[in-house]
Structures are given as C-alpha cells and as structure tokens.
Short mmCIF file of C-alpha atoms in Angstrom, two decimals:
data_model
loop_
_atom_site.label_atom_id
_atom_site.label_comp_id
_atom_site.label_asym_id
_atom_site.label_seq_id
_atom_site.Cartn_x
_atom_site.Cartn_y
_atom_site.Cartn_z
CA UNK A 174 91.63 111.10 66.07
CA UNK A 175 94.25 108.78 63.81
CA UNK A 176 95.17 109.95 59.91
CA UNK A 177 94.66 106.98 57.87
CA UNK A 178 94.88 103.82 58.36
CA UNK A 179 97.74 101.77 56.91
CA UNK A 180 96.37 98.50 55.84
CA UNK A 181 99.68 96.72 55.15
CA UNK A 182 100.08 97.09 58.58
CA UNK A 183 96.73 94.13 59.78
CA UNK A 184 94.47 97.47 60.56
CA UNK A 185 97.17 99.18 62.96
CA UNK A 186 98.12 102.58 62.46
CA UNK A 187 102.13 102.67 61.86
CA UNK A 188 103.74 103.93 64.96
CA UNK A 189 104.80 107.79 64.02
CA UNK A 190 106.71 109.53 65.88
CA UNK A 191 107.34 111.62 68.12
CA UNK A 192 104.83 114.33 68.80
CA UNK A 193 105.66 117.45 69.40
CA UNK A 194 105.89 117.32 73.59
CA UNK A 195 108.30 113.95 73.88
CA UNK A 196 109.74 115.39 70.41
CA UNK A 197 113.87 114.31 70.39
CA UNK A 198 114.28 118.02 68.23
CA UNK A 199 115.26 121.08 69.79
CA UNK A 200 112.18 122.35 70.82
CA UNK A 201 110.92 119.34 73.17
CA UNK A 202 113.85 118.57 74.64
CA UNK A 203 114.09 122.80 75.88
CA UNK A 204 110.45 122.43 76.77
CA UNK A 205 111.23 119.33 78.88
CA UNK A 206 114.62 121.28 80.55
CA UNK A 207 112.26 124.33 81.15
CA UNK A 208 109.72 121.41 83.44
CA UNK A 209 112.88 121.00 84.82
CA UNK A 210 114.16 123.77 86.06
CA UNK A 211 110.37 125.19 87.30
CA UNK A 212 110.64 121.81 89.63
CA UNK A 213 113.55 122.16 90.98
CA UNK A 214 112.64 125.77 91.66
CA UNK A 215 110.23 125.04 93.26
CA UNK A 216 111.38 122.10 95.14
CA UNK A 217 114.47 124.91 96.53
CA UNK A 218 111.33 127.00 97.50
CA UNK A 219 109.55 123.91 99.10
CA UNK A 220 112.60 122.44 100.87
CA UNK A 221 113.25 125.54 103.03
CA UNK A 222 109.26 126.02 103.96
CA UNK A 223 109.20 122.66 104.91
CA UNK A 224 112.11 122.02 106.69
CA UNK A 225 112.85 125.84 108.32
CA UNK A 226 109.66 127.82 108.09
CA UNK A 227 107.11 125.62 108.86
CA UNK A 228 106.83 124.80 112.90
CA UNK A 229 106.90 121.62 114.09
CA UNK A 230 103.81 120.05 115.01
CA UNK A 231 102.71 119.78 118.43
CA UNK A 232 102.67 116.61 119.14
CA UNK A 233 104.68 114.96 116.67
CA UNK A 234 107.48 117.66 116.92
CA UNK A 235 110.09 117.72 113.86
CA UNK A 236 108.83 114.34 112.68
CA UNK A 237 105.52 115.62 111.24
CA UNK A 238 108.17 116.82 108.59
CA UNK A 239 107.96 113.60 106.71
CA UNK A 240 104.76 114.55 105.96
CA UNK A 241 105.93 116.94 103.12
CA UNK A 242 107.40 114.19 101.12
CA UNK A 243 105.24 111.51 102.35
CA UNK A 244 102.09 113.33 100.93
CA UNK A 245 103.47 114.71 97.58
CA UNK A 246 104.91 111.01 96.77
CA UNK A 247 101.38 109.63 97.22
CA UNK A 248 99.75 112.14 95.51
CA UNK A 249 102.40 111.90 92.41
CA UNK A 250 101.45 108.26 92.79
CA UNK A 251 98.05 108.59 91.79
CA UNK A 252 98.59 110.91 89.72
CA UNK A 253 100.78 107.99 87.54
CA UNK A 254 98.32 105.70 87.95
CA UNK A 255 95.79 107.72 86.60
CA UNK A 256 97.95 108.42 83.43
CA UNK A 257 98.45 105.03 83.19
CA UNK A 258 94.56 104.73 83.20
CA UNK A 259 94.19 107.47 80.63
CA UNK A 260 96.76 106.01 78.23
CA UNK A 261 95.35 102.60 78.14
CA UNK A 262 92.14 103.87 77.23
CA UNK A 263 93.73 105.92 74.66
CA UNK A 264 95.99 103.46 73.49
CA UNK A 265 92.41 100.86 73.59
CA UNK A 266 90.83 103.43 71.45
CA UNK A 267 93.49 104.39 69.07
CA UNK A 268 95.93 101.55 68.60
CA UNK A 269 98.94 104.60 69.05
CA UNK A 270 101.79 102.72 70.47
CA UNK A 271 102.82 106.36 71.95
CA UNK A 272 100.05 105.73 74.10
CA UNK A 273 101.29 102.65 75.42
CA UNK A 274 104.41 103.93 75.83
CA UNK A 275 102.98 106.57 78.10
CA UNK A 276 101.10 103.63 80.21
CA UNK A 277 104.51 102.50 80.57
CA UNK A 278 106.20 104.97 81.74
CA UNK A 279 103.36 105.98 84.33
CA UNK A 280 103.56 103.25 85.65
CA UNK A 281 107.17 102.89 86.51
CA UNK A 282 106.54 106.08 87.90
CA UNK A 283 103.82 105.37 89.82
CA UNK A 284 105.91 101.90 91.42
CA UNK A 285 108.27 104.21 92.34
CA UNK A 286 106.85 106.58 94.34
CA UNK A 287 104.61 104.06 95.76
CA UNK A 288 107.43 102.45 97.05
CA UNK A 289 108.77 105.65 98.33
CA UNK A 290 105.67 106.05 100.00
CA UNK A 291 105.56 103.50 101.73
CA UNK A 292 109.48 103.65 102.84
CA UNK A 293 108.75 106.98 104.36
CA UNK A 294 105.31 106.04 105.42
CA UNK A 295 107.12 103.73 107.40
CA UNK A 296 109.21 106.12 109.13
CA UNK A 297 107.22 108.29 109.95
CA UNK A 298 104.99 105.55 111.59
CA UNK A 299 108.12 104.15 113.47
CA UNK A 300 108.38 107.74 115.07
CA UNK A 301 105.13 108.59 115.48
CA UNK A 302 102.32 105.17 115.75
CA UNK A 303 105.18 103.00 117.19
CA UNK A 304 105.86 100.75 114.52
CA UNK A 305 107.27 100.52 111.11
CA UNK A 306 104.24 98.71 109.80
CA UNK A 307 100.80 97.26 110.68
CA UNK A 308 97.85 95.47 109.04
CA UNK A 309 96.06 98.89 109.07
CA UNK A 310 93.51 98.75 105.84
CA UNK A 311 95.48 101.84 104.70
CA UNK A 312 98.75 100.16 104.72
CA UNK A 313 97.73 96.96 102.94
CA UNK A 314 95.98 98.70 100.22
CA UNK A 315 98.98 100.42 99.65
CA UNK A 316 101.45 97.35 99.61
CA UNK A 317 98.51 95.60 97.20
CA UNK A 318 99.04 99.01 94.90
CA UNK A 319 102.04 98.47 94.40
CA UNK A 320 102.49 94.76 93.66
CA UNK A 321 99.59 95.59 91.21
CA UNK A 322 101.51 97.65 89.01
CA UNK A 323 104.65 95.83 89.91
CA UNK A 324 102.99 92.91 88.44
CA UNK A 325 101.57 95.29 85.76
CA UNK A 326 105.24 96.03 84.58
CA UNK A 327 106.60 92.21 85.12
CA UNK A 328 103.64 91.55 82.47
CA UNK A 329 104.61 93.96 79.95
CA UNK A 330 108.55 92.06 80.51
CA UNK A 331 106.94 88.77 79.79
CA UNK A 332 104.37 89.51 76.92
CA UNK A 333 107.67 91.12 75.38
CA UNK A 334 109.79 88.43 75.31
CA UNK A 335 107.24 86.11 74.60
CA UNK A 336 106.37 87.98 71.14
CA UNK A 337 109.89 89.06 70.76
CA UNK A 338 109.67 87.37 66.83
CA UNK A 339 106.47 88.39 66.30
CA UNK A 340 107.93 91.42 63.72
CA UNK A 341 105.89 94.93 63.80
CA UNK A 342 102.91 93.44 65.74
CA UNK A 343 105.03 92.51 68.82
CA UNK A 344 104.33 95.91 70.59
CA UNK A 345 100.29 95.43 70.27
CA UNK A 346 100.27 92.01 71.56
CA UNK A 347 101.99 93.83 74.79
CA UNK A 348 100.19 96.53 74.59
CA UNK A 349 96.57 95.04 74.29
CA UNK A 350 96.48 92.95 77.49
CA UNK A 351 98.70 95.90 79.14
CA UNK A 352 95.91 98.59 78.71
CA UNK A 353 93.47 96.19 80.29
CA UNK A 354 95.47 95.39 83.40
CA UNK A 355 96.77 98.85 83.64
CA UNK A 356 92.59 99.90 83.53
CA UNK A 357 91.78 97.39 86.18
CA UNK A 358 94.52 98.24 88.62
CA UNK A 359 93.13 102.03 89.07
CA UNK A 360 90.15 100.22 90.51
CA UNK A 361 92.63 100.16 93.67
CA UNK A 362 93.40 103.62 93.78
CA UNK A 363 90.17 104.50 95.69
CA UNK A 364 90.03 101.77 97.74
CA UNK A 365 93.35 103.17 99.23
CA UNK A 366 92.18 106.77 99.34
CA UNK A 367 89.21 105.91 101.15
CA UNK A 368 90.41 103.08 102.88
CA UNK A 369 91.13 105.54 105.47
CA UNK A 370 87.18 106.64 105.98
CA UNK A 371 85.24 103.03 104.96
CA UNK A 372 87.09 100.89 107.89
CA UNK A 373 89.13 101.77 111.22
CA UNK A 374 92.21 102.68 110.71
CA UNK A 375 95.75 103.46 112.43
CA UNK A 376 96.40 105.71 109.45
CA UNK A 377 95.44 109.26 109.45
CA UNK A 378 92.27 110.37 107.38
CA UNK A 379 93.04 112.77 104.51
CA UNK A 380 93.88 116.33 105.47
CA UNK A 381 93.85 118.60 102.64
CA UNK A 382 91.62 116.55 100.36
CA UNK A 383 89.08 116.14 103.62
CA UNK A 384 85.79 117.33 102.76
CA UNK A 385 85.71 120.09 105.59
CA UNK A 386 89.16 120.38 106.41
CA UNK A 387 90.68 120.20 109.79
CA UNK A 388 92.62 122.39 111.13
CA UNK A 389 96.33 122.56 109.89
CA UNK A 390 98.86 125.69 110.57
CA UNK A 391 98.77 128.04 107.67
CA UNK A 392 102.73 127.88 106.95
CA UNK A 393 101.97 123.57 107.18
CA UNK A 394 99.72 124.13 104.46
CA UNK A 395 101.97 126.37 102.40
CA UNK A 396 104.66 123.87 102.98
CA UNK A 397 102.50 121.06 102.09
CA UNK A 398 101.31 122.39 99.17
CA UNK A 399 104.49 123.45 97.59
CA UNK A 400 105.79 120.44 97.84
CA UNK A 401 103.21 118.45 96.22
CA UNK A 402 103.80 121.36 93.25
CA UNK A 403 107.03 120.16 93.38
CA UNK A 404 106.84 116.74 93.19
CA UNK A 405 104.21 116.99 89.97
CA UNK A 406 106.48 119.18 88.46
CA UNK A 407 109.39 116.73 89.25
CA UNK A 408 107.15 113.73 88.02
CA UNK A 409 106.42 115.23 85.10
CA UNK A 410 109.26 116.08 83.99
CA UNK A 411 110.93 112.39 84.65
CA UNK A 412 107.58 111.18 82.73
CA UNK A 413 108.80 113.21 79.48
CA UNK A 414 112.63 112.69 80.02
CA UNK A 415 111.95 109.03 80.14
CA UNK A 416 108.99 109.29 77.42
CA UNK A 417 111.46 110.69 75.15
CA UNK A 418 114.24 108.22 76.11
CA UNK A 419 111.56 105.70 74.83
CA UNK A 420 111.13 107.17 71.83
CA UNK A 421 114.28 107.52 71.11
CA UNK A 422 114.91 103.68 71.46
CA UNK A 423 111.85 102.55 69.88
CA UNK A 424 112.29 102.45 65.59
CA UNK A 425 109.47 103.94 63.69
CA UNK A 426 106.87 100.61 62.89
CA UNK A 427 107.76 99.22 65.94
CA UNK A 428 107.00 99.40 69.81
CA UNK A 429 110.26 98.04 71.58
CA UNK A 430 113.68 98.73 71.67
CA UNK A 431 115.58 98.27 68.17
CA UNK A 432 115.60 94.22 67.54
CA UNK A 433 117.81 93.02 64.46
CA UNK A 434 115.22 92.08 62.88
CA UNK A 435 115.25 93.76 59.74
CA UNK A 436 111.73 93.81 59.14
CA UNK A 437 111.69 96.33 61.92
CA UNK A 438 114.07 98.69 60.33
CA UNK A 439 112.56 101.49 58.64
CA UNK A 440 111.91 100.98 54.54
CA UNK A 441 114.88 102.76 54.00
CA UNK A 442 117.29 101.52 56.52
CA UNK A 443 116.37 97.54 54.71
CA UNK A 444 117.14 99.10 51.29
CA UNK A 445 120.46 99.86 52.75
CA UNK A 446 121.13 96.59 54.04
CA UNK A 447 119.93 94.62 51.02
CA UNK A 448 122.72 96.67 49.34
CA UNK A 449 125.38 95.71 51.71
CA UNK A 450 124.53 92.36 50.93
CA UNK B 4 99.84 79.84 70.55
CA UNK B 5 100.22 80.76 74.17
CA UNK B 6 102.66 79.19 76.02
CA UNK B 7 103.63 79.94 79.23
CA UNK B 8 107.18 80.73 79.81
CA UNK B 9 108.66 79.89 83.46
CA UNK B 10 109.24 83.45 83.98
CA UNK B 11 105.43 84.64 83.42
CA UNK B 12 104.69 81.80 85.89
CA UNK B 13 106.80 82.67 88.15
CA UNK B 14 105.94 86.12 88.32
CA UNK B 15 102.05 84.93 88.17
CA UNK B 16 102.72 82.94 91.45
CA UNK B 17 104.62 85.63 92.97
CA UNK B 18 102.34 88.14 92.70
CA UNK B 19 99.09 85.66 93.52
CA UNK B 20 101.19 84.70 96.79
CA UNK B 21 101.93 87.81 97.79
CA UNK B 22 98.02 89.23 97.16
CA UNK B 23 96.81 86.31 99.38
CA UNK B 24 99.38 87.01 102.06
CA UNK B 25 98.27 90.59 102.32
CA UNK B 26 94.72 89.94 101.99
CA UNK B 27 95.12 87.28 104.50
CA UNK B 28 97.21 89.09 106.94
CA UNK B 29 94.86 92.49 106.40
CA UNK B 30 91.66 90.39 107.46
CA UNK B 31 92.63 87.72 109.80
CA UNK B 32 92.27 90.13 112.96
CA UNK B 33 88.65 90.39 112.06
CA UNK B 34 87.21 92.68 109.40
CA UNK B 35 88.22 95.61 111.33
CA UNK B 36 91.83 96.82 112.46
CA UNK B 37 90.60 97.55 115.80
CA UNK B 38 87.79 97.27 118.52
CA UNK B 39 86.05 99.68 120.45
CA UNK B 40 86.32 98.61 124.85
CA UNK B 41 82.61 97.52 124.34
CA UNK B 42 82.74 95.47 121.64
CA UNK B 43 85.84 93.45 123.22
CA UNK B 44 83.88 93.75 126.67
CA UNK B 45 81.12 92.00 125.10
CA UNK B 46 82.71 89.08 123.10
CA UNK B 47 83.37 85.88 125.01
CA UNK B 48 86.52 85.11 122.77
CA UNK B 49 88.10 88.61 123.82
CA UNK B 50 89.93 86.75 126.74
CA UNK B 51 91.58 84.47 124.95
CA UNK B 52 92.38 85.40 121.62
CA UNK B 53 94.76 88.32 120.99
CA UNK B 54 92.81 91.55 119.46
CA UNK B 55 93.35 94.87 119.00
CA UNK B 56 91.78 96.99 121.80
CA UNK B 57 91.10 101.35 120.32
CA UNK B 58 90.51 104.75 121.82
CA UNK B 59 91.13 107.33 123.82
CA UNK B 60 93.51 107.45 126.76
CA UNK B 61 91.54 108.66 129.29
CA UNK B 62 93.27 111.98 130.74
CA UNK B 63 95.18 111.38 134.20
CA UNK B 64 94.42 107.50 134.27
CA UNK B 65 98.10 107.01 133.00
CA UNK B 66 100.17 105.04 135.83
CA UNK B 67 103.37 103.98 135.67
CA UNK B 68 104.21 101.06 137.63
CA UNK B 69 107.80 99.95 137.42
CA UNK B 70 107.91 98.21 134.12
CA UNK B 71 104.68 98.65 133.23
CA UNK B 72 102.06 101.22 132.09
CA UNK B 73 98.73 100.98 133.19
CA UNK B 74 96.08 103.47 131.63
CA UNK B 75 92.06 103.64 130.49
CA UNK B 76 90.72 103.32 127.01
CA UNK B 77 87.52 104.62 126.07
CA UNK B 78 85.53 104.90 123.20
CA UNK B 79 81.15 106.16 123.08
CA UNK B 80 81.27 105.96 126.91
CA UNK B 81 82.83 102.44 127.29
CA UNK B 82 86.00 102.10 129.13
CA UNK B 83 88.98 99.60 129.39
CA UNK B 84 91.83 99.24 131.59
CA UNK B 85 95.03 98.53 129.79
CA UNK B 86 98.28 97.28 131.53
CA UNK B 87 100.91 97.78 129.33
CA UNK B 88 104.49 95.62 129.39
CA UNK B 89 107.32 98.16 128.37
CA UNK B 90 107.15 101.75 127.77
CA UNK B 91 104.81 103.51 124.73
CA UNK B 92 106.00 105.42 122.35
CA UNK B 93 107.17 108.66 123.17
CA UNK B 94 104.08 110.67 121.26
CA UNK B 95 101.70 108.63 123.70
CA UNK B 96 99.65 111.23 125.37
CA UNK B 97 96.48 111.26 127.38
CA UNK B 98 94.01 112.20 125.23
CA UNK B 99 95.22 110.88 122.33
CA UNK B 100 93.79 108.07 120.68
CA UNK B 101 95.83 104.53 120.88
CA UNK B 102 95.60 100.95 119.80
CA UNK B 103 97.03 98.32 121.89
CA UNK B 104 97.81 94.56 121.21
CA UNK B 105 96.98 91.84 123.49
CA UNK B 106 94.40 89.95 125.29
CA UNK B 107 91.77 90.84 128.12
CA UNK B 108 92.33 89.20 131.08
CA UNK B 109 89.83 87.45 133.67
CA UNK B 110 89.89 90.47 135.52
CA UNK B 111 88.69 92.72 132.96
CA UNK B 112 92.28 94.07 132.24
CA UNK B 113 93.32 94.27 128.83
CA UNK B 114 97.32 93.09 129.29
CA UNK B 115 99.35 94.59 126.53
CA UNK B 116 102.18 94.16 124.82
CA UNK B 117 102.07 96.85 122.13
CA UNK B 118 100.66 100.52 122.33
CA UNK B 119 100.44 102.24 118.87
CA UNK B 120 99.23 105.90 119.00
CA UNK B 121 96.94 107.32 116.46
CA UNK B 122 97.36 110.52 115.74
CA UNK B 123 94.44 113.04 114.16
CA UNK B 124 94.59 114.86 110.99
CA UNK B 125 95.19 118.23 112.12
CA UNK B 126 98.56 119.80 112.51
CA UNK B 127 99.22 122.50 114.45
CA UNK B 128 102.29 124.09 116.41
CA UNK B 129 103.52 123.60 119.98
CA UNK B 130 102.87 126.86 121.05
CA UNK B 131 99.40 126.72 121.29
CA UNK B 132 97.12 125.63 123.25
CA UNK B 133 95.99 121.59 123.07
CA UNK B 134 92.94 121.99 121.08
CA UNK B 135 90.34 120.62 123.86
CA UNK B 136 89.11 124.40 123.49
CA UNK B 137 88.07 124.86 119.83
CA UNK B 138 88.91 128.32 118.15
CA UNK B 139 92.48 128.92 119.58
CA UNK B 140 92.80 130.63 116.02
CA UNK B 141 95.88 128.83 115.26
CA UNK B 142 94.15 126.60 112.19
CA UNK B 143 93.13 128.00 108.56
CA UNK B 144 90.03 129.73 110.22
CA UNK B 145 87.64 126.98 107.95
CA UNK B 146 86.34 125.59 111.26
CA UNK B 147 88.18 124.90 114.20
CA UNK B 148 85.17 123.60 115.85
CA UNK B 149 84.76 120.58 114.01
CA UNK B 150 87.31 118.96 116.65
CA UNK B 151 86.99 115.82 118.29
#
C-alpha cells in the first residue's frame, strides 16, 4: 500500500502529505465546502420535516421531536467510532501518521456527539420516562462510551507530552498505543446497540435498525431519515475541515503540531536556519 | 524509559473511578434494571429492600387517591398493586408499560415513590386510533401486527 520505505527514518515511512481529499490546495478545500453546503441543505430540508411536517406522536406529543437529533447524533457517533476503528487498523498496518490523524479526529468527533447524545437523551427522558437519567443498561453503556474515548483522547494528550523530545518518532510512540486503545474501545459500541435487546431496559429498542420494524408514521420516517443524512453529511464534513486543519499544523516528518525543534523542520527549512546562524 | 507523569495518573484514576462507579451503580440493583410482579412476588427480600417493580398498567385500575396514585402492574399474567406517592409523569397511561421505585409492603402493595414510563418503539400520530387493534394502516404497512 506504502511507496518505499525510508530507512533513515528507523523503518517508518516519512509522513507525506496531504492526500488528495484533506489536500490544503484548491481542489480539497472546494470539495470539502461542496460536503458543506449538501449538509446544510439538507439539514434546511430536515429541520422543517422534522419540526413542521412530521405529526407529533401520540403519546409523547411534540416531544418525540427530540428524536430527530437524538437518533442522528448516535448514529454519527458510531459512525466516528468506527472510523476511529478503521484508522487504527490502517495506521497498525501502514505506519501512515495520516491515519492516525484520522483516529484522532474520529474520535473527537465521536466524544462529541456522544455527549450530545446523551444531553438530549436526557431530555427527552425528563419529558417522556420521568427522569433525566437512570441506571438503565442503555444509559450506562453510553456514559462508559464516552469516558472510553474521552480517556482515549486524554491518552493521546499524555503520550504527547511525554515524547514531546523524542524528534520525528514522537508521533508513532502516540500513535502505536493509540490505535490499540482506539481498536479496543469499538468493542463497546455493540454492547450499547444491543444493550437495549440482551437485558431489560427503560430505553427504547431500536426502531429503524429493528430487524422487522415496528410501526412508525411514514412522514416520522422521512423526517428521521433525513436527518441522520444530515448529520453524516455534517460529520463528515467537520471530520475533513478538522482533518485538514491537522494537516495543516502538522510539518512534513512529523505527527504533531510544529515544535522548535529543528530536527522537525523540513531538510530545507534547517538549511535555512543553519544559514541564519 | 516510562515514567509516569502526574497527569497520565491522574487521568488513569479518573477514568478507572469513574468505570467502577458506573459499573457499580449499573449492577447494584441486581443484574437486571427491572423485575417482573412475579419475580418480586416471589423473593423474600422484595419487602425490604428497594427494587424496581416493571409492566403494564393494567387498563382502568388507575385510582387517584388524594396524593397518591394507586394502579396494577402486570407482566405474563402476574399482577402487582402499586401505590404511588406524588403524581406520574404526564405520558403515564394505562396500558403503557412503567417502572416504579420502591419496596413491597406486608400487604402485598408495592409503595412507590417513583413511576418512570416506558414507552415502545413505534411512533405514530394522535389521530389514530391506540394501536390495541393492529392494522389501523397508519404505520409503514411492513407489519402492523407485530404489536404488543
């Protein structure tokens, strides 16, 4: 998958960059506004359905609403945290910082709407169950989600600093151990999809991903589902806006933000400054 | 070569703490979240350790008493009178399922002090009929007589 290998570099492919679809040129950065503006088309289409068209539910009246951001923010959620699964394994199997930079970035993602989630999860539970939370299997598995990729991230912070000297190796001594707790963390994802169906629950099973699917109005549905289109499109495009960002910030050789170290200054750029002095 | 900075520990303890509290507070009410009337009609500890009592609110057994709410719970043909201290929430409905909070009492009265209300996963509007007669041809059409 990799060119060459640069062996001045202990076996690890120098970080190139950027591909193509985080590219900083002209052409990523349209393709990334274009992700843009189809989300936030179709979040102006969604908004309306979901707030005008589609009739509240019976017994939950104008609450049930939540539902079309609740849903889409979980599903964006796993989504992340199955990029960040991907990437690891790429990063595992290519040693491509660009990779771990993608596990990154899924995964603030995926804290994020977790945590949104569970905010409007709880809202919705106030108005409808009664209470703002409970110690429903559901509900904990969630809450254990995110502190697992909360913790994922506070890792990343601390293997950073702690190989902050390290020169052009730094980023793979964050990344390694990253990709493996990023891997293992998925192994939660599951548990909270099916948490709902292996024990009792006060949460709702799944309705559109339910293996014979109950019955929900058609305009819910359409509501439903063009909101979660939104919110992909929406998460994907943050994912590439803040991929790019990334890339921007990270110097070719290296995997973190520009250090003044000047090994990690391109060959030219230390030329330069061996001049100046 | 590895030395652990106060931050990583910290964070380490942080996130171990918080795991166990979770894990701790998920399980301590029994493996499971709830219990059916005949499981909490059969355990001797039932009356005096607080549990969490699930099913369906039997239709027209809902009594309202000054402060208090008194109603039946049943799940696979096992029923359990609730008395309830304060109001439910507003989506409480006969025929809807519920968990409530509390202990049984010597009488065989489960006494309350918190009604949550499950709700199913089907959505549907107001307009139509409750759903205790599948087919009302308000769903996708997939099968509407899959209801409970």
């Amino acid at each position: 998958m990799m060119g060459k290998v640069e062996l001045s570099n202990q076996g690890y492919p120098l970080d190139r960059h950027p591909p193509r679809w985080t590219a900083d040129g002209r052409r990523g950065a349209a393709d990334r506004r274009t992700l843009g503006w189809l989300a936030a088309g179709l979040g102006a289409v969604a908004a309306p359905a979901g707030l005008l068209i589609a009739p509240p539910d019976q017994l939950q009246g104008n609450t049930q609403r939540l539902m079309y951001l609740h849903v889409p923010a979980a599903w964006t959620a796993y989504l992340a945290f199955a990029a960040v699964l991907a990437a690891s394994l790429g990063y595992l199997a290519t040693r491509d910082l660009r990779w771990d930079r993608c596990a990154r970035v899924a995964a603030e993602l995926g804290v994020g709407l977790t945590a949104l989630t569970i905010a409007l999860g709880a809202l919705w539970g106030r108005a409808v169950w009664g209470t703002w939370w409970d110690w429903d299997p559901r509900l904990v598995s969630t809450a254990l989600l995110l502190l697992v990729y909360a913790g994922y991230l506070a890792r990343r912070q601390v293997l950073a600093q702690r190989y902050a000297e390290a020169g052009p190796l730094a980023a793979h001594r964050v990344a390694r151990p990253a990709a493996f707790t990023g891997m293992a963390g998925f192994v939660l994802v599951p548990v909270v999809h099916f948490s709902v169906v292996w024990w009792r629950s006060l949460h709702q099973p799944a309705t559109i991903l339910a293996p014979e699917r109950p019955p929900i109005h058609p305009l819910m549905a359409t509501a439903l589902l063009l909101s979660l289109a939104a919110f992909t499109a929406g998460a994907a495009w943050i994912f590439l806006r803040r991929l790019a960002a990334l890339d921007r910030s990270t110097p070719a050789g290296t995997g973190h933000p520009p250090t003044p170290a000047v090994e990690a200054r391109p060959a030219a750029d230390r030329a330069t400054l061996v001049e100046i002095r | 070569m590895i030395r652990p900075t106060r931050a990583g520990l910290t964070l380490t303890a942080v996130v171990l703490a918080g795991t166990g509290l979770l894990t701790y507070g998920g399980l301590r009410g029994t493996l499971s979240y709830y219990r059916t009337p005949a499981e909490v009609a059969a355990d001797p500890d039932a009356r005096t350790t607080r549990a969490r009592l699930g099913g369906t609110v039997v239709p027209g057994s809902v009594e309202h008493h000054g402060g208090q709410t008194v109603f039946r719970l049943v799940a696979d043909g096992h029923e359990i009178t609730v008395r309830q201290h304060g109001m439910p929430p507003d989506t409480f409905r006969p025929g809807q399922d519920a968990v409530v909070e509390g202990v049984l009492g010597p009488d065989g009265v489960f006494r309350s002090d918190q009604v949550l209300v499950r709700h199913g996963n089907e959505y549907r509007p107001a307009d139509t009929d409750t759903g205790t007669d599948a087919g009302t041809g308000t769903g996708t059409g997939t099968d509407a007589g899959t209801e409970r």
